[in-house]
Amino acid sequence: MALDTLDLSVFIALAVAVLAYLAKQKLFPTKDDSGFLPASSNSGRNLLETIKRNGKNTLVFYGSQTGTAEDYASKLSKELSSRFGLKSMTVDFSDYDFDNFGDIPNDILCFYLVATYGEGEPTDNANEFVEWLENEADNLSSLKYTVFGLGNSTYEFYNSMGRKLNEKFEELGAERFATYGEGDDGKGTLDEDFLTWKESVFDTLKNELDFEEKELTYEPGLKLEESDFLTIDDSEVSLGEPNKSYITGTKDLSKGPFDHSHPYLAQITKSRELFTSNDRSCVHIEFDISNSNLRYSTGDHLAVWPSNSNENIETFIKAFGLESKNDTVFQLKKLDPTIAIPFPTPITYGAVIRHHLEISGPVSRQFLSAIASFAPDDASKQRANKIGNDKAIFAQEITQNLFNIADTLLYVSQGKPWTKVPFEYLIENVAHLQPRYYSISSSSLSEKTTINVTAVIETEKKDNRWVTGVVTNLLKNIEIVQNKSSDKPVVTYDLKGPRGKFSNFKLPVHVRRSTFKLPSNPNIPVILVGPGTGVAPLRGFIRDRIQQKKNGSTIGETLLFYGCRNENEDFLYKEEWPEYAKELGESFEIFTAFSRHDPNKKVYVQHKILEQKDKINKLLESGAFIYVCGDASHMARDVQASFSKILAEGRGISEEKAGELVRSFKVQNRYQEDVW
Ligand code: FAD
């Protein structure tokens, strides 16, 4: 029977649809590896099986909070594969169980890159591993390891995690095959410290373990395949949604648990500028959590998920010549099954740049020398190698100019776009955007369904170029638009978000539990020290105590030491303190230090603390708790020294003994710090 014209056209349409469907299935498999899975998913949580199944002989473990250790681990793992032919994989501690950890055979090289967080604590993803190591691990005699610790010497427990792992492994019989290393973010030398350590480890691999070194070449772990079928209008395509649930809509998004892989889209219901100065800015932001089961308790931290500014995106796109690619949809295929696909796919180039890559921070020397092979011409390649291989030139020409990746590459190539860089390379080598943490400035007792944060906006002008912090400028942009303020944003953002999901001033957030907590007995006196935005959680504490008083509790004395530059420009929550004093009565006192009040004499909180030595001494004798929040680099140390001095004088003991006493207060949680 012959087909008539209508039948024929229906048949052709059907055939095209079937072919398109089949091609799409081939290019875009719908099984789970299409995005956002832990690398371990192929072999579950059994590390030994994963190693065996994938033929690995080198493991690069990372304990990472802000993404730096993870970024170092991924670069190191690639370099070990490419330079030494090792079969290397990165390992996120939280992806595996540790019960057979002691059975890792001794022909596997284990690298541990671990950051220390807060008061000498492990990062969230290493928490359980450290607990296991301290309490359960026994014999690790077959483990061959080396450790690099990422720390900050302005903190008291500098690099305690790196040191702990190194010592504990040794104690349990493991064999360190290369030197232990440490990097110091406090001195700003983390990158260089890491490079120095890495070079010494590579020397060991060559000279003592007889590995042959090859020239570094890029061996992709992911393959990017552009789609001929999908567009930004297809509902399965990620336009930058925080995770897959936000694309498929299959989960009730107001229900948790909310954490680093699943945020809540919280609406900012109120925002206001707190400074009155023309050149500095600090915003108070209120997130509404009433329609969710997201909960917090006073003193916790709010993690705010970032996206990049339009201006930084534009320069990045220009640097790599990606102008025509913004809306192109692609899928990623794993060439190495142990590599995790870091965001939901299929996705557009534009969404990756805006929502997933850390494009605006400082660039590392390692990044520049590694990307040199993709330079647009020989002259640029030579310049990239020259700058990337020389610490001093790099510091002078790149670091001191506060260049980001795009600025650096355009500077090196004198404006020529780096079109030879594969986008997979950027996905694998540019750090991924991480949430920023803010000490919550509200009280969970008095406002259960609102989370307040207080953020100082990070902007700096360098030779007519704005260098900007990602999240703080996003918050400022929201504040300006929400209040129809006449302030001009330094940089602007897409406030509507993917598919308009962030409209009405919503941002993805989650809460991180903190140990910075008031004593459970409200009658215990507290001494609160929080200059600048350090006052944020202390405002929450004071609001807690007011609520406790309203609930009938007797409230112990509450001393607040606050400092800023100038009473009339940056005195945070200036109008609120007299209200709190009224509520708490005589038990509340605020002492202020305005550092720029007298041009001949800088006064800081530590001076004000010393002025109150008798009162403080008495309170400490009656069991007062001390809370210090804010700048970790100088303030926390100077404040601690003031308390030691007061204790030494008040108790007639040496300053050394008083210092030990303060440290013992810390151990007993009577001296708590929330510093960054
Ligand atoms: P980022 O993008 O992270 O940039 C960081 C800095 O680098 C900025 O100063 C930025 O200007 C600069 N920078 C950007 N690009 C470059 C470049 N190319 N070269 C050199 N420098 C560059 N902050 C608060 O304001 N309030 C709080 O209550 C608060 N609480 C915190 C609690 C905790 C536990 C922690 C860990 C941190 C807290 N912070 C707080 C700090 C906060 O998390 C952010 O680090 C801060 O707001 C900056 O974030 P950002 O995204 O704006 O800047």
XYZ file of C-alpha atoms and ligand atoms in Angstrom:
729
model
C 0.000 0.000 0.000
C 1.433 3.354 -1.018
C 1.776 6.092 1.609
C -0.155 9.246 0.895
C 1.471 12.683 1.465
C 0.094 13.085 5.002
C 1.240 9.589 6.045
C 4.667 10.283 4.594
C 5.123 13.539 6.459
C 3.957 11.905 9.732
C 6.380 9.022 9.096
C 9.298 11.407 8.432
C 8.465 13.478 11.515
C 8.356 10.312 13.630
C 11.638 9.024 12.193
C 13.362 12.359 12.894
C 11.998 12.356 16.441
C 13.199 8.774 17.045
C 16.650 9.537 15.633
C 16.874 12.706 17.705
C 15.830 10.761 20.798
C 18.385 8.017 20.179
C 21.168 10.522 19.503
C 20.247 12.397 22.656
C 20.316 9.190 24.700
C 23.768 8.452 23.367
C 25.080 11.924 24.025
C 23.171 12.549 27.219
C 22.691 9.332 29.136
C 19.980 9.877 31.695
C 21.564 7.635 34.286
C 22.858 9.235 37.417
C 26.380 9.975 36.275
C 24.977 12.964 34.461
C 25.984 15.131 37.310
C 26.732 16.052 40.855
C 27.586 12.686 42.279
C 30.412 11.853 44.606
C 33.270 10.254 42.710
C 32.941 7.155 44.831
C 29.483 6.314 43.602
C 30.761 3.568 41.296
C 32.001 1.427 44.173
C 29.922 2.752 47.008
C 31.813 3.807 50.101
C 34.462 1.102 49.948
C 37.783 2.795 49.210
C 39.765 -0.415 48.637
C 37.241 -1.585 46.065
C 37.310 1.773 44.297
C 41.111 1.650 44.142
C 41.094 -1.886 42.787
C 38.295 -1.402 40.314
C 39.943 1.662 38.821
C 43.537 0.422 38.960
C 44.777 3.305 41.136
C 48.132 3.385 42.897
C 48.110 6.929 44.284
C 45.530 8.624 46.496
C 45.333 12.345 47.204
C 43.033 12.814 50.196
C 41.749 16.287 51.030
C 40.149 17.903 54.056
C 38.762 21.153 52.696
C 36.369 23.812 54.013
C 36.701 26.720 51.617
C 37.872 24.737 48.574
C 41.609 25.490 48.691
C 42.768 22.047 49.862
C 40.413 20.433 47.361
C 41.808 22.590 44.564
C 45.422 21.752 45.546
C 44.535 18.058 45.741
C 42.981 17.979 42.312
C 45.962 19.780 40.747
C 48.462 17.572 42.573
C 46.642 14.404 41.547
C 46.677 15.454 37.887
C 50.334 16.386 38.058
C 51.253 13.047 39.631
C 49.504 11.277 36.755
C 50.915 13.439 34.028
C 54.500 13.896 35.301
C 55.127 10.492 36.870
C 52.598 8.252 35.144
C 51.006 7.423 38.504
C 47.391 6.246 38.506
C 46.179 8.915 40.828
C 42.765 9.887 42.212
C 41.543 12.488 44.683
C 39.654 11.301 47.755
C 37.099 13.339 49.687
C 37.205 11.841 53.205
C 33.436 12.096 53.513
C 32.864 9.850 50.473
C 34.282 6.681 52.121
C 34.075 4.443 55.179
C 37.316 3.880 57.060
C 36.924 0.382 58.519
C 39.316 -1.180 55.974
C 41.565 1.824 55.789
C 44.387 -0.005 57.567
C 44.406 -2.500 54.665
C 45.461 0.009 52.005
C 48.437 -1.893 50.561
C 51.934 -0.465 50.843
C 52.365 -0.101 47.084
C 49.841 2.751 47.159
C 51.169 6.252 47.775
C 48.859 8.337 49.980
C 49.012 12.134 50.038
C 46.991 14.013 52.681
C 46.189 17.679 52.078
C 44.331 18.855 55.145
C 43.195 22.267 56.253
C 42.709 23.273 59.873
C 39.479 25.112 60.524
C 38.353 27.422 63.336
C 39.896 26.549 66.695
C 42.154 23.757 65.492
C 39.231 21.701 64.196
C 39.057 19.433 61.169
C 37.099 20.597 58.152
C 33.528 19.298 57.935
C 34.426 16.646 55.348
C 37.338 15.316 57.460
C 35.537 15.341 60.796
C 34.578 11.673 60.869
C 37.939 10.554 59.534
C 39.776 12.412 62.308
C 37.420 10.946 64.883
C 38.115 7.472 63.509
C 41.874 8.107 63.486
C 41.864 9.319 67.089
C 39.570 6.690 68.553
C 39.422 3.573 66.416
C 42.437 3.261 64.126
C 45.050 0.802 65.403
C 47.648 -0.618 63.051
C 48.513 1.445 59.963
C 51.842 -0.223 59.239
C 51.090 -0.765 55.566
C 50.265 2.925 54.969
C 52.775 4.945 52.888
C 51.972 8.598 53.351
C 52.931 12.222 53.307
C 51.000 15.207 54.639
C 50.669 18.873 53.700
C 48.787 21.012 56.232
C 46.980 24.204 55.221
C 46.784 26.602 58.152
C 46.904 30.163 59.356
C 49.554 31.203 61.865
C 47.404 33.998 63.255
C 45.317 31.275 64.904
C 46.445 29.657 68.123
C 46.146 26.087 66.895
C 48.192 26.635 63.754
C 48.027 23.706 61.355
C 46.901 21.399 64.119
C 45.176 19.025 61.681
C 48.223 18.547 59.431
C 50.376 17.947 62.503
C 47.846 15.619 64.085
C 47.586 13.399 60.997
C 51.336 13.307 60.553
C 51.968 12.355 64.185
C 49.092 9.926 64.489
C 50.067 8.049 61.298
C 53.622 7.765 62.575
C 52.431 6.584 65.975
C 50.311 3.877 64.323
C 53.281 2.534 62.382
C 52.736 4.143 58.960
C 55.753 5.010 56.806
C 56.178 8.614 55.618
C 57.728 8.432 52.152
C 58.287 12.187 51.698
C 58.666 15.258 53.853
C 55.800 16.712 55.914
C 54.839 20.213 54.712
C 52.889 23.199 55.986
C 51.450 26.294 54.339
C 50.602 29.545 56.086
C 47.656 31.588 54.891
C 48.274 34.065 57.720
C 51.519 35.161 56.083
C 49.953 35.020 52.613
C 52.466 32.369 51.534
C 50.154 29.365 51.214
C 50.610 28.969 47.438
C 54.367 29.330 47.583
C 54.647 27.006 50.604
C 52.651 24.406 48.703
C 54.830 24.739 45.590
C 58.001 24.377 47.675
C 56.645 21.279 49.418
C 55.444 19.811 46.130
C 58.857 20.278 44.520
C 60.554 18.523 47.421
C 58.072 15.621 47.195
C 58.715 15.383 43.447
C 62.463 15.254 44.150
C 61.848 12.334 46.491
C 59.730 10.566 43.885
C 62.561 10.958 41.346
C 65.632 10.442 43.475
C 64.541 8.028 46.169
C 61.584 6.175 44.716
C 63.012 6.069 41.168
C 60.019 7.431 39.322
C 60.783 8.838 35.921
C 59.643 12.418 35.384
C 57.994 13.497 32.131
C 57.028 16.940 30.900
C 53.686 18.130 32.294
C 50.902 17.700 29.738
C 47.173 18.080 30.145
C 45.401 14.748 30.432
C 41.693 15.495 30.621
C 39.599 13.602 33.136
C 36.373 14.911 31.593
C 35.159 15.177 28.020
C 32.831 17.971 27.020
C 30.222 17.223 24.359
C 28.088 20.035 23.029
C 24.472 19.254 22.308
C 22.843 19.754 18.922
C 19.452 19.147 20.467
C 19.210 20.789 23.836
C 18.800 24.530 24.324
C 18.445 26.755 27.355
C 14.679 26.284 27.000
C 14.837 22.569 27.783
C 13.729 21.962 31.349
C 16.467 19.404 32.095
C 19.280 21.860 31.309
C 20.967 23.456 34.310
C 21.142 27.222 34.116
C 23.031 27.408 37.411
C 20.533 25.884 39.830
C 22.273 24.946 43.101
C 21.710 21.215 42.508
C 19.645 18.729 40.548
C 16.603 18.925 42.846
C 16.206 22.558 41.859
C 16.064 21.531 38.187
C 13.842 18.472 38.352
C 11.540 19.907 41.029
C 10.964 16.362 42.319
C 11.790 17.197 45.928
C 10.012 19.501 48.355
C 12.593 22.258 48.425
C 11.413 23.719 51.710
C 12.379 20.490 53.490
C 15.934 19.806 54.494
C 18.337 18.568 55.416
C 20.088 21.678 54.168
C 23.853 21.451 53.891
C 26.816 22.074 51.596
C 25.176 20.052 48.820
C 21.587 21.209 49.267
C 20.812 24.809 50.204
C 17.523 26.501 51.037
C 16.449 29.362 48.768
C 15.792 31.949 51.454
C 14.152 35.260 50.735
C 15.827 38.422 51.930
C 12.918 40.311 53.398
C 14.869 43.269 54.756
C 18.247 44.780 54.128
C 19.886 48.036 55.113
C 23.162 49.872 54.919
C 24.754 50.260 58.334
C 27.617 52.676 57.566
C 27.155 56.348 56.875
C 30.567 56.807 55.249
C 30.846 57.420 51.491
C 33.651 55.033 50.757
C 32.862 51.999 52.944
C 29.815 49.861 53.211
C 28.371 47.221 55.534
C 24.958 45.642 55.166
C 22.475 44.128 57.566
C 20.538 41.349 55.816
C 17.481 39.436 57.069
C 16.718 36.010 55.569
C 13.226 34.618 56.044
C 13.254 30.890 56.850
C 9.643 30.636 58.022
C 8.485 28.468 55.114
C 11.197 25.882 55.580
C 12.417 23.504 58.232
C 15.820 25.233 58.235
C 16.766 25.880 61.853
C 19.626 27.650 63.583
C 20.787 28.451 67.055
C 22.388 31.705 68.155
C 26.112 31.767 67.334
C 25.821 29.495 64.262
C 27.135 30.492 60.839
C 25.111 31.086 57.709
C 26.678 29.861 54.472
C 25.684 32.056 51.530
C 26.046 30.495 48.079
C 27.616 32.873 45.593
C 27.353 33.758 41.937
C 29.781 35.938 39.994
C 29.301 39.585 39.051
C 28.381 40.561 35.484
C 31.575 42.581 35.170
C 33.898 39.724 36.198
C 32.010 37.325 33.925
C 32.449 39.691 30.992
C 36.232 39.881 31.449
C 36.482 36.105 31.893
C 34.506 35.480 28.692
C 36.717 37.968 26.843
C 39.898 36.323 28.154
C 38.892 32.940 26.706
C 36.977 34.187 23.627
C 33.764 32.499 24.796
C 31.379 35.255 23.618
C 29.346 33.003 21.318
C 29.122 30.091 23.773
C 27.078 31.571 26.599
C 23.859 29.659 25.886
C 25.397 26.547 24.329
C 24.423 23.395 26.210
C 26.947 20.659 26.904
C 27.253 17.393 28.752
C 30.334 16.076 30.544
C 31.567 12.518 30.268
C 33.970 11.059 32.794
C 37.141 9.751 31.180
C 38.252 8.647 34.632
C 35.387 7.128 36.647
C 36.865 8.318 39.948
C 36.479 11.971 38.977
C 33.351 13.701 40.252
C 31.332 15.864 37.890
C 31.234 19.019 39.947
C 27.832 20.426 38.962
C 24.553 19.237 37.487
C 24.637 18.605 33.746
C 23.575 19.162 30.956
C 24.470 22.791 31.552
C 25.366 25.937 29.608
C 28.817 27.526 29.453
C 27.266 30.704 30.849
C 25.859 28.897 33.902
C 29.225 27.291 34.687
C 31.013 30.649 34.563
C 28.370 32.519 36.573
C 27.532 29.925 39.208
C 30.349 27.407 39.515
C 33.813 28.828 38.829
C 35.811 31.005 41.235
C 36.831 33.504 38.565
C 37.532 36.645 40.531
C 39.996 35.789 43.299
C 43.787 35.900 43.113
C 45.470 33.614 40.605
C 48.222 31.175 41.574
C 51.676 30.942 39.997
C 51.044 27.246 39.483
C 47.930 28.018 37.426
C 49.810 30.415 35.155
C 52.729 28.108 34.422
C 50.375 25.173 33.795
C 48.100 27.060 31.381
C 51.075 28.481 29.432
C 50.968 25.601 26.932
C 47.559 26.878 25.715
C 48.792 30.445 25.110
C 47.455 32.107 21.962
C 50.955 32.619 20.496
C 54.626 31.947 21.229
C 55.307 35.365 22.705
C 52.458 34.949 25.218
C 53.647 31.425 26.045
C 57.140 32.705 26.771
C 55.787 35.525 28.937
C 53.500 33.128 30.820
C 56.419 30.779 31.494
C 58.730 33.597 32.507
C 56.244 35.088 34.984
C 54.899 31.734 36.153
C 58.312 30.272 36.859
C 59.687 33.207 38.834
C 58.337 33.871 42.317
C 59.518 37.496 42.459
C 58.302 38.503 38.994
C 54.955 36.826 39.640
C 54.565 38.661 42.965
C 55.391 42.004 41.356
C 53.450 41.737 38.102
C 50.440 39.636 39.109
C 49.891 39.397 42.877
C 50.593 43.036 43.658
C 48.279 44.155 40.868
C 45.490 42.041 42.405
C 44.891 40.384 39.035
C 42.370 37.570 38.755
C 42.639 34.762 36.162
C 41.215 36.805 33.282
C 43.221 39.938 34.142
C 46.396 37.834 34.342
C 45.918 36.071 31.028
C 44.929 39.228 29.150
C 47.955 40.979 30.659
C 50.272 38.151 29.606
C 48.856 37.924 26.070
C 48.497 41.696 25.758
C 44.786 41.427 25.148
C 44.661 38.356 22.870
C 41.987 35.839 23.904
C 43.162 32.391 25.056
C 40.887 30.451 22.702
C 43.046 27.300 22.742
C 42.234 26.539 26.387
C 39.724 23.641 26.414
C 36.703 24.445 28.590
C 37.200 21.071 30.322
C 40.588 22.399 31.403
C 38.910 25.375 33.089
C 36.362 23.112 34.779
C 39.173 20.913 36.088
C 41.672 23.624 37.007
C 39.749 26.699 38.139
C 38.602 26.415 41.771
C 34.869 25.981 42.205
C 32.770 28.666 43.866
C 32.237 27.905 47.534
C 29.731 29.351 49.990
C 30.963 32.170 52.233
C 30.212 31.957 55.966
C 28.690 34.689 58.098
C 28.308 34.720 61.875
C 24.581 34.950 62.439
C 23.693 38.247 64.137
C 20.147 37.368 65.203
C 18.898 35.344 68.166
C 17.190 32.029 67.636
C 15.297 32.652 70.877
C 13.793 35.948 69.848
C 13.552 35.453 66.056
C 13.221 31.767 65.202
C 12.230 32.275 61.584
C 14.652 35.016 60.592
C 18.393 34.823 60.159
C 20.319 38.112 60.235
C 23.836 38.579 58.941
C 26.108 41.593 59.042
C 28.593 41.817 56.194
C 31.208 44.411 55.404
C 31.521 44.923 51.648
C 34.887 43.986 50.163
C 35.955 46.454 47.471
C 39.323 47.872 46.579
C 40.366 50.145 43.736
C 43.592 49.234 42.000
C 44.721 51.436 39.092
C 41.164 52.312 38.077
C 40.062 48.677 38.344
C 37.666 47.455 41.007
C 38.732 44.341 42.908
C 35.624 42.971 44.575
C 34.544 40.237 46.966
C 31.951 37.932 45.394
C 29.276 37.522 48.076
C 29.516 40.849 49.872
C 29.012 42.780 46.621
C 26.098 40.505 45.750
C 24.508 41.359 49.106
C 25.169 45.068 48.529
C 23.626 44.858 45.061
C 20.508 43.312 46.602
C 20.380 45.971 49.314
C 20.560 48.758 46.705
C 17.842 47.293 44.475
C 15.568 46.261 47.343
C 15.675 49.689 48.972
C 15.808 51.604 45.687
C 18.881 53.222 47.194
C 20.807 55.975 45.448
C 24.096 54.138 46.211
C 25.851 52.905 43.064
C 26.874 49.225 43.054
C 30.558 48.739 42.272
C 29.607 45.574 40.384
C 26.222 44.141 39.420
C 24.696 40.635 39.489
C 21.901 38.673 37.866
C 19.565 38.910 40.853
C 16.841 36.837 39.188
C 19.004 33.711 39.064
C 18.452 30.634 36.899
C 14.897 30.587 35.474
C 14.023 33.501 37.754
C 14.331 31.235 40.807
C 16.191 33.850 42.856
C 13.603 36.568 42.058
C 12.277 38.573 44.993
C 15.722 38.680 46.537
C 16.232 34.987 47.224
C 19.631 33.385 47.761
C 20.692 29.787 48.409
C 21.880 29.373 52.016
C 22.531 26.704 54.621
C 23.415 26.817 58.311
C 26.668 25.534 59.726
C 26.547 24.588 63.395
C 29.096 26.351 65.544
C 30.509 25.753 69.000
C 30.389 29.502 69.790
C 27.607 29.376 72.378
C 26.472 31.221 75.497
C 26.683 29.277 78.786
C 23.503 27.306 79.373
C 22.988 29.122 82.683
C 21.942 32.730 81.840
C 23.039 33.895 85.270
C 26.711 33.419 84.380
C 28.362 36.764 83.547
C 29.768 37.166 80.027
C 32.428 39.439 78.595
C 31.845 39.990 74.880
C 34.556 41.422 72.611
C 33.649 42.119 68.993
C 35.065 45.025 67.029
C 33.722 45.682 63.505
C 31.566 42.891 62.123
C 32.878 40.775 65.016
C 29.927 42.217 66.908
C 27.541 40.168 64.737
C 27.115 37.022 66.895
C 27.413 39.119 70.062
C 24.329 41.068 68.989
C 22.632 37.661 68.758
C 23.864 36.746 72.262
C 22.538 40.005 73.736
C 19.180 39.508 72.047
C 19.172 35.961 73.484
C 19.738 37.321 76.990
C 16.935 39.856 76.607
C 14.591 37.035 75.586
C 15.793 34.908 78.521
C 15.048 37.823 80.843
C 11.568 38.176 79.319
C 11.094 34.454 79.953
C 11.805 35.036 83.645
C 15.487 34.118 83.987
C 17.936 36.115 86.048
C 20.611 37.412 83.727
C 24.256 37.689 84.717
C 26.349 40.734 83.884
C 26.937 41.340 80.183
C 29.912 43.519 79.181
C 30.313 44.360 75.495
C 33.575 45.758 74.107
C 33.003 47.190 70.653
C 35.436 49.002 68.385
C 35.339 50.756 65.026
C 37.017 53.693 63.319
C 34.600 56.463 64.017
C 31.482 56.970 66.110
C 29.594 58.635 63.279
C 30.565 56.473 60.317
C 30.879 52.787 61.120
C 29.400 52.299 64.589
C 27.363 49.157 63.877
C 23.843 48.991 65.320
C 24.490 52.283 67.121
C 20.775 52.911 67.688
C 20.139 49.419 69.092
C 22.553 49.374 72.055
C 20.649 51.939 74.180
C 17.503 49.844 73.622
C 19.283 46.699 74.805
C 20.636 48.611 77.836
C 17.070 49.563 78.726
C 15.904 45.956 78.455
C 18.783 44.422 80.414
C 19.100 47.259 82.942
C 22.252 47.630 84.955
C 23.547 44.200 84.059
C 24.518 45.463 80.572
C 27.414 47.795 79.802
C 29.016 48.729 76.486
C 32.582 50.053 76.156
C 33.530 51.576 72.814
C 36.907 52.144 71.188
C 36.978 54.549 68.226
C 40.381 54.085 66.661
C 40.330 57.256 64.560
C 38.756 59.544 67.120
C 42.084 60.978 68.240
C 44.556 61.271 65.323
C 47.456 61.093 67.771
C 46.369 57.972 69.614
C 44.768 54.832 68.219
C 42.440 53.219 70.726
C 41.342 49.611 70.236
C 39.172 47.184 72.206
C 42.202 45.654 73.937
C 42.919 49.064 75.513
C 39.337 49.398 76.700
C 39.537 45.905 78.201
C 42.640 46.892 80.191
C 40.854 50.019 81.441
C 38.211 47.746 83.005
C 40.713 45.397 84.625
C 39.214 45.470 88.137
C 35.703 44.784 86.942
C 36.896 42.052 84.576
C 39.034 40.406 87.200
C 36.081 40.265 89.568
C 33.817 38.827 86.895
C 36.383 36.190 85.961
C 36.666 35.216 89.594
C 32.930 34.725 89.677
C 33.135 32.385 86.669
C 32.516 34.765 83.724
C 32.791 33.439 80.165
C 34.743 35.385 77.515
C 33.705 35.608 73.856
C 35.925 37.127 71.159
C 34.777 37.542 67.580
C 36.184 39.183 64.436
C 39.617 39.686 62.926
C 41.912 36.731 63.450
C 45.121 38.380 62.331
C 45.805 40.861 65.164
C 42.751 41.579 67.269
C 42.218 38.101 68.717
C 45.836 37.858 69.824
C 45.971 41.380 71.300
C 42.718 40.810 73.170
C 44.003 37.525 74.578
C 47.171 39.302 75.752
C 45.019 41.909 77.553
C 43.101 39.202 79.404
C 46.375 37.471 80.356
C 47.691 40.774 81.689
C 44.568 41.330 83.777
C 44.744 37.808 85.200
C 48.463 38.146 85.947
C 47.952 41.406 87.815
C 44.707 40.417 89.511
C 45.978 37.051 90.733
C 49.599 37.978 91.327
C 50.938 35.399 88.874
C 53.443 35.649 86.026
C 52.140 36.568 82.549
C 53.282 33.140 81.384
C 51.134 31.437 83.998
C 48.263 33.775 83.157
C 48.646 32.806 79.488
C 48.363 29.154 80.496
C 45.265 29.993 82.518
C 43.658 31.618 79.461
C 44.490 28.524 77.416
C 42.871 26.359 80.086
C 39.782 28.613 79.877
C 39.720 27.820 76.176
C 39.816 24.103 76.830
C 36.918 24.493 79.307
C 34.971 26.592 76.749
C 35.116 29.567 79.119
C 37.081 31.523 76.504
C 35.513 31.112 73.084
C 36.617 32.612 69.789
C 34.796 33.040 66.494
C 37.496 34.612 64.375
C 38.184 34.720 60.661
P 35.834 36.923 48.296
O 35.356 36.834 46.904
O 35.913 35.685 49.081
O 37.236 37.658 48.309
C 38.021 37.690 49.495
C 38.900 38.930 49.462
O 39.761 38.881 48.344
C 38.112 40.242 49.313
O 38.682 41.202 50.157
C 38.305 40.622 47.877
O 38.207 42.006 47.672
C 39.719 40.102 47.632
N 39.996 39.816 46.218
C 39.127 39.551 45.233
N 39.780 39.348 44.080
C 41.098 39.469 44.351
C 42.281 39.374 43.568
N 42.222 39.092 42.282
N 43.465 39.546 44.181
C 43.522 39.825 45.504
N 42.449 39.948 46.290
C 41.250 39.764 45.716
N 32.443 38.528 57.216
C 31.587 39.507 57.587
O 31.568 40.575 56.954
N 30.720 39.333 58.629
C 30.674 38.205 59.353
O 29.879 38.088 60.287
C 31.564 37.141 58.989
N 31.569 35.981 59.673
C 32.422 34.983 59.315
C 32.414 33.785 60.031
C 33.254 32.775 59.674
C 33.252 31.479 60.447
C 34.136 32.935 58.574
C 35.067 31.831 58.158
C 34.158 34.112 57.867
C 33.301 35.158 58.214
N 33.283 36.340 57.492
C 32.438 37.344 57.881
C 34.092 36.508 56.268
C 33.247 36.063 55.055
O 33.055 34.659 55.093
C 33.885 36.387 53.708
O 35.195 35.870 53.692
C 33.956 37.852 53.400
O 32.671 38.444 53.514
C 34.444 38.086 51.969
O 33.623 37.358 51.081
P 33.451 37.812 49.569
O 32.813 36.692 48.820
O 32.806 39.138 49.461
O 34.954 37.998 49.102
